Amino acid sequence: MPVEVIVGAQWGDEGKGKIVDLLSEHVDVVARYQGGANAGHTVVIGQKKYILHLIPSGILHENTICVIGNGVVIDPQALLEEVEMLNGQGIDVEGRLFISHRAHLIMPYHKLLDRIKEESHTELKIGTTGRGIGPAYVDKASRTGIRIVDLLDRQTLHEKLEMNIRQKNQILSKIYDATELNADEMIEDYIEFGQKIQPFIADTSQLLNEAIRRQKRVLCEGAQGTLLDLDFGTYPYVTSSNPVSGGASTGLGIGPNRIDTITGVIKAYTTRVGEGPFPTEFDPETAEQMREWGQEFGATTGRPRRCGWFDAVVARFAVQINGIDRWALTKLDVLDRLEEIKICVGYQYEGKKLESFPASLLQMNSVEPIYESYPGWLTPTSHITRFEDLPENAQNYVRAIEELTDTPVEIISVGSRRRATIFR
């Protein structure tokens, strides 16, 4: 049962898009299991750059089937725009893209509520992308959500939308003093969306389990990263779903005993977008320099990412939560210019070393990182394709990460291009 899960091991933006693209060449199916259209996966092929938000980057391989599972919340307009973009680039998705009929929809009122809440002075500012993902998951959990399957039944869609819009208009007008939404216009728009995406709709759980039964190679990918997980991340500065490996089972409808390998994608330093604790964050000057070298700007929003030293505490926690078998280490080349490189090996709180990753936001905001320093290599690495050819100090840095996390580094990315990769 060759099923592999790819999971982000930090706060997202670890470079999963490239790793999924690389591994997709050797698999039959790539399946996305959670998140929404805020996940910007960037893949560089030759001189072309592809930024994908909903469709797995495996779509760039002509023989790979791509699945968007029931755990994903789907903005149909964003999905159709992405399909159109791919078709315009000569990449045919017909017969290769399948969307779960159980996946929930992002509606215009979700996006409106997301933006209003983020801008409100009375709400906690999380730093969302304003794509409506959180509110869509709220409706899913409160059992008022609208699913892909509802698009196929005009009467059901009409009834659900009328009820939801009536409720949302009460919130918009009475709490946020915002303009109410028009139900009739929205119903017509979504009926049209349903007609356009109908060819892609399928029972994807059945599709995936049949593929697994036939010994097809399946790659499962999530959005964001472990520290943004709703249950295990730095709550409340998290996403609204479960990016951890366990989310692959619930988000795709496959049993956990079907999963063979879990690959963690981790950056050679650490970044995060939005609000929330970040123990190893650089000072502003160093952060600006790293952003420039690493092009650390959100693929979806363009927002600058916060940057810091590699955090082995976060990495060990990710191994614990996900059951990570191996690392794909990205952006090692960004460290090429540094004379000294630090790794956070532990946290200290009120004079005592913490034995586990803290759940308390107060502790996370107050911990002092315990650092170990490593000499840099001051040599370009983006042309290197064998581990033995890396500078000795770069090899030692990679081995330090392996020892500190008790997990082997089997893939090393030294640039955005496909061929800028070392396989061990």
PDB file of N, CA, C and O in Angstrom, residues 6 23 53 77-78 92 97 111 124 186 194 211 221 234 242 256 260 273-274 278 281 292 375 399:
ATOM      1  N   ILE A   6       2.689  14.051   2.801  1.00  0.00           N
ATOM      2  CA  ILE A   6       3.632  15.167   2.875  1.00  0.00           C
ATOM      3  C   ILE A   6       3.041  16.196   3.831  1.00  0.00           C
ATOM      4  O   ILE A   6       1.905  16.643   3.647  1.00  0.00           O
ATOM      5  N   LEU A  23       8.033  14.687  -6.134  1.00  0.00           N
ATOM      6  CA  LEU A  23       7.604  13.322  -5.844  1.00  0.00           C
ATOM      7  C   LEU A  23       6.436  12.891  -6.724  1.00  0.00           C
ATOM      8  O   LEU A  23       6.235  11.688  -6.940  1.00  0.00           O
ATOM      9  N   HIS A  53      -3.204  27.238  -5.754  1.00  0.00           N
ATOM     10  CA  HIS A  53      -3.825  27.504  -4.459  1.00  0.00           C
ATOM     11  C   HIS A  53      -4.695  26.356  -3.964  1.00  0.00           C
ATOM     12  O   HIS A  53      -4.738  26.077  -2.780  1.00  0.00           O
ATOM     13  N   GLN A  77     -15.133  29.864  -7.416  1.00  0.00           N
ATOM     14  CA  GLN A  77     -14.607  30.865  -8.342  1.00  0.00           C
ATOM     15  C   GLN A  77     -13.082  30.744  -8.440  1.00  0.00           C
ATOM     16  O   GLN A  77     -12.522  30.756  -9.538  1.00  0.00           O
ATOM     17  N   ALA A  78     -12.414  30.592  -7.295  1.00  0.00           N
ATOM     18  CA  ALA A  78     -10.953  30.434  -7.288  1.00  0.00           C
ATOM     19  C   ALA A  78     -10.549  29.153  -8.010  1.00  0.00           C
ATOM     20  O   ALA A  78      -9.552  29.123  -8.748  1.00  0.00           O
ATOM     21  N   ASP A  92      -3.814  20.288 -19.497  1.00  0.00           N
ATOM     22  CA  ASP A  92      -5.193  19.825 -19.544  1.00  0.00           C
ATOM     23  C   ASP A  92      -5.541  19.112 -18.239  1.00  0.00           C
ATOM     24  O   ASP A  92      -4.853  18.166 -17.843  1.00  0.00           O
ATOM     25  N   LEU A  97      -8.572  15.719 -12.784  1.00  0.00           N
ATOM     26  CA  LEU A  97      -8.892  16.440 -11.551  1.00  0.00           C
ATOM     27  C   LEU A  97     -10.251  15.978 -11.033  1.00  0.00           C
ATOM     28  O   LEU A  97     -11.241  15.984 -11.779  1.00  0.00           O
ATOM     29  N   LYS A 111     -16.162  35.108   3.039  1.00  0.00           N
ATOM     30  CA  LYS A 111     -15.049  36.029   2.775  1.00  0.00           C
ATOM     31  C   LYS A 111     -15.311  37.401   3.392  1.00  0.00           C
ATOM     32  O   LYS A 111     -14.396  38.030   3.936  1.00  0.00           O
ATOM     33  N   LEU A 124     -10.067  39.437  17.990  1.00  0.00           N
ATOM     34  CA  LEU A 124      -8.654  39.073  18.033  1.00  0.00           C
ATOM     35  C   LEU A 124      -8.100  39.044  16.610  1.00  0.00           C
ATOM     36  O   LEU A 124      -8.658  38.388  15.734  1.00  0.00           O
ATOM     37  N   MET A 186     -26.770  35.402  -5.444  1.00  0.00           N
ATOM     38  CA  MET A 186     -25.815  34.383  -5.027  1.00  0.00           C
ATOM     39  C   MET A 186     -26.250  32.988  -5.486  1.00  0.00           C
ATOM     40  O   MET A 186     -25.431  32.183  -5.937  1.00  0.00           O
ATOM     41  N   GLY A 194     -21.874  25.341 -10.168  1.00  0.00           N
ATOM     42  CA  GLY A 194     -22.137  23.902 -10.105  1.00  0.00           C
ATOM     43  C   GLY A 194     -22.105  23.250 -11.465  1.00  0.00           C
ATOM     44  O   GLY A 194     -21.563  22.148 -11.634  1.00  0.00           O
ATOM     45  N   ALA A 211      -7.818   3.006  -5.813  1.00  0.00           N
ATOM     46  CA  ALA A 211      -6.437   3.162  -6.271  1.00  0.00           C
ATOM     47  C   ALA A 211      -5.469   2.436  -5.337  1.00  0.00           C
ATOM     48  O   ALA A 211      -4.529   1.761  -5.784  1.00  0.00           O
ATOM     49  N   GLU A 221      -1.233  15.444   0.359  1.00  0.00           N
ATOM     50  CA  GLU A 221      -0.620  16.707   0.767  1.00  0.00           C
ATOM     51  C   GLU A 221      -1.617  17.585   1.504  1.00  0.00           C
ATOM     52  O   GLU A 221      -2.803  17.615   1.188  1.00  0.00           O
ATOM     53  N   THR A 234      -0.012  26.832  17.588  1.00  0.00           N
ATOM     54  CA  THR A 234       0.097  27.910  18.575  1.00  0.00           C
ATOM     55  C   THR A 234      -1.242  28.646  18.668  1.00  0.00           C
ATOM     56  O   THR A 234      -1.368  29.802  18.268  1.00  0.00           O
ATOM     57  N   ASN A 242      -6.889  20.678  10.244  1.00  0.00           N
ATOM     58  CA  ASN A 242      -5.774  19.870  10.752  1.00  0.00           C
ATOM     59  C   ASN A 242      -4.769  19.542   9.650  1.00  0.00           C
ATOM     60  O   ASN A 242      -4.927  18.561   8.922  1.00  0.00           O
ATOM     61  N   PRO A 256      -6.177   5.164   8.426  1.00  0.00           N
ATOM     62  CA  PRO A 256      -4.794   5.460   8.809  1.00  0.00           C
ATOM     63  C   PRO A 256      -3.851   4.284   8.578  1.00  0.00           C
ATOM     64  O   PRO A 256      -2.651   4.483   8.379  1.00  0.00           O
ATOM     65  N   ASP A 260       1.801   4.570   4.593  1.00  0.00           N
ATOM     66  CA  ASP A 260       3.088   3.894   4.775  1.00  0.00           C
ATOM     67  C   ASP A 260       4.194   4.817   5.263  1.00  0.00           C
ATOM     68  O   ASP A 260       4.978   4.453   6.128  1.00  0.00           O
ATOM     69  N   VAL A 273       3.911  33.530   8.854  1.00  0.00           N
ATOM     70  CA  VAL A 273       3.159  34.684   8.371  1.00  0.00           C
ATOM     71  C   VAL A 273       2.055  34.991   9.371  1.00  0.00           C
ATOM     72  O   VAL A 273       1.470  34.089   9.964  1.00  0.00           O
ATOM     73  N   GLY A 274       1.789  36.258   9.566  1.00  0.00           N
ATOM     74  CA  GLY A 274       0.698  36.637  10.450  1.00  0.00           C
ATOM     75  C   GLY A 274       1.121  36.756  11.898  1.00  0.00           C
ATOM     76  O   GLY A 274       2.315  36.751  12.240  1.00  0.00           O
ATOM     77  N   PHE A 278       6.752  33.472  18.109  1.00  0.00           N
ATOM     78  CA  PHE A 278       7.828  33.039  17.209  1.00  0.00           C
ATOM     79  C   PHE A 278       9.142  33.177  17.980  1.00  0.00           C
ATOM     80  O   PHE A 278       9.846  34.183  17.866  1.00  0.00           O
ATOM     81  N   GLU A 281      12.635  34.341  16.251  1.00  0.00           N
ATOM     82  CA  GLU A 281      12.531  35.401  15.248  1.00  0.00           C
ATOM     83  C   GLU A 281      13.757  36.317  15.268  1.00  0.00           C
ATOM     84  O   GLU A 281      14.259  36.700  16.319  1.00  0.00           O
ATOM     85  N   GLU A 292      14.975  39.008   1.734  1.00  0.00           N
ATOM     86  CA  GLU A 292      15.494  39.324   0.401  1.00  0.00           C
ATOM     87  C   GLU A 292      16.187  38.111  -0.208  1.00  0.00           C
ATOM     88  O   GLU A 292      15.959  37.753  -1.361  1.00  0.00           O
ATOM     89  N   PRO A 375      29.392  26.947  12.311  1.00  0.00           N
ATOM     90  CA  PRO A 375      30.057  27.804  11.314  1.00  0.00           C
ATOM     91  C   PRO A 375      29.379  27.684   9.951  1.00  0.00           C
ATOM     92  O   PRO A 375      28.966  26.586   9.542  1.00  0.00           O
ATOM     93  N   ARG A 399      23.566  17.309   9.313  1.00  0.00           N
ATOM     94  CA  ARG A 399      23.677  16.210  10.283  1.00  0.00           C
ATOM     95  C   ARG A 399      23.223  16.652  11.679  1.00  0.00           C
ATOM     96  O   ARG A 399      22.650  15.857  12.430  1.00  0.00           O
TER      97      ARG A 399
END
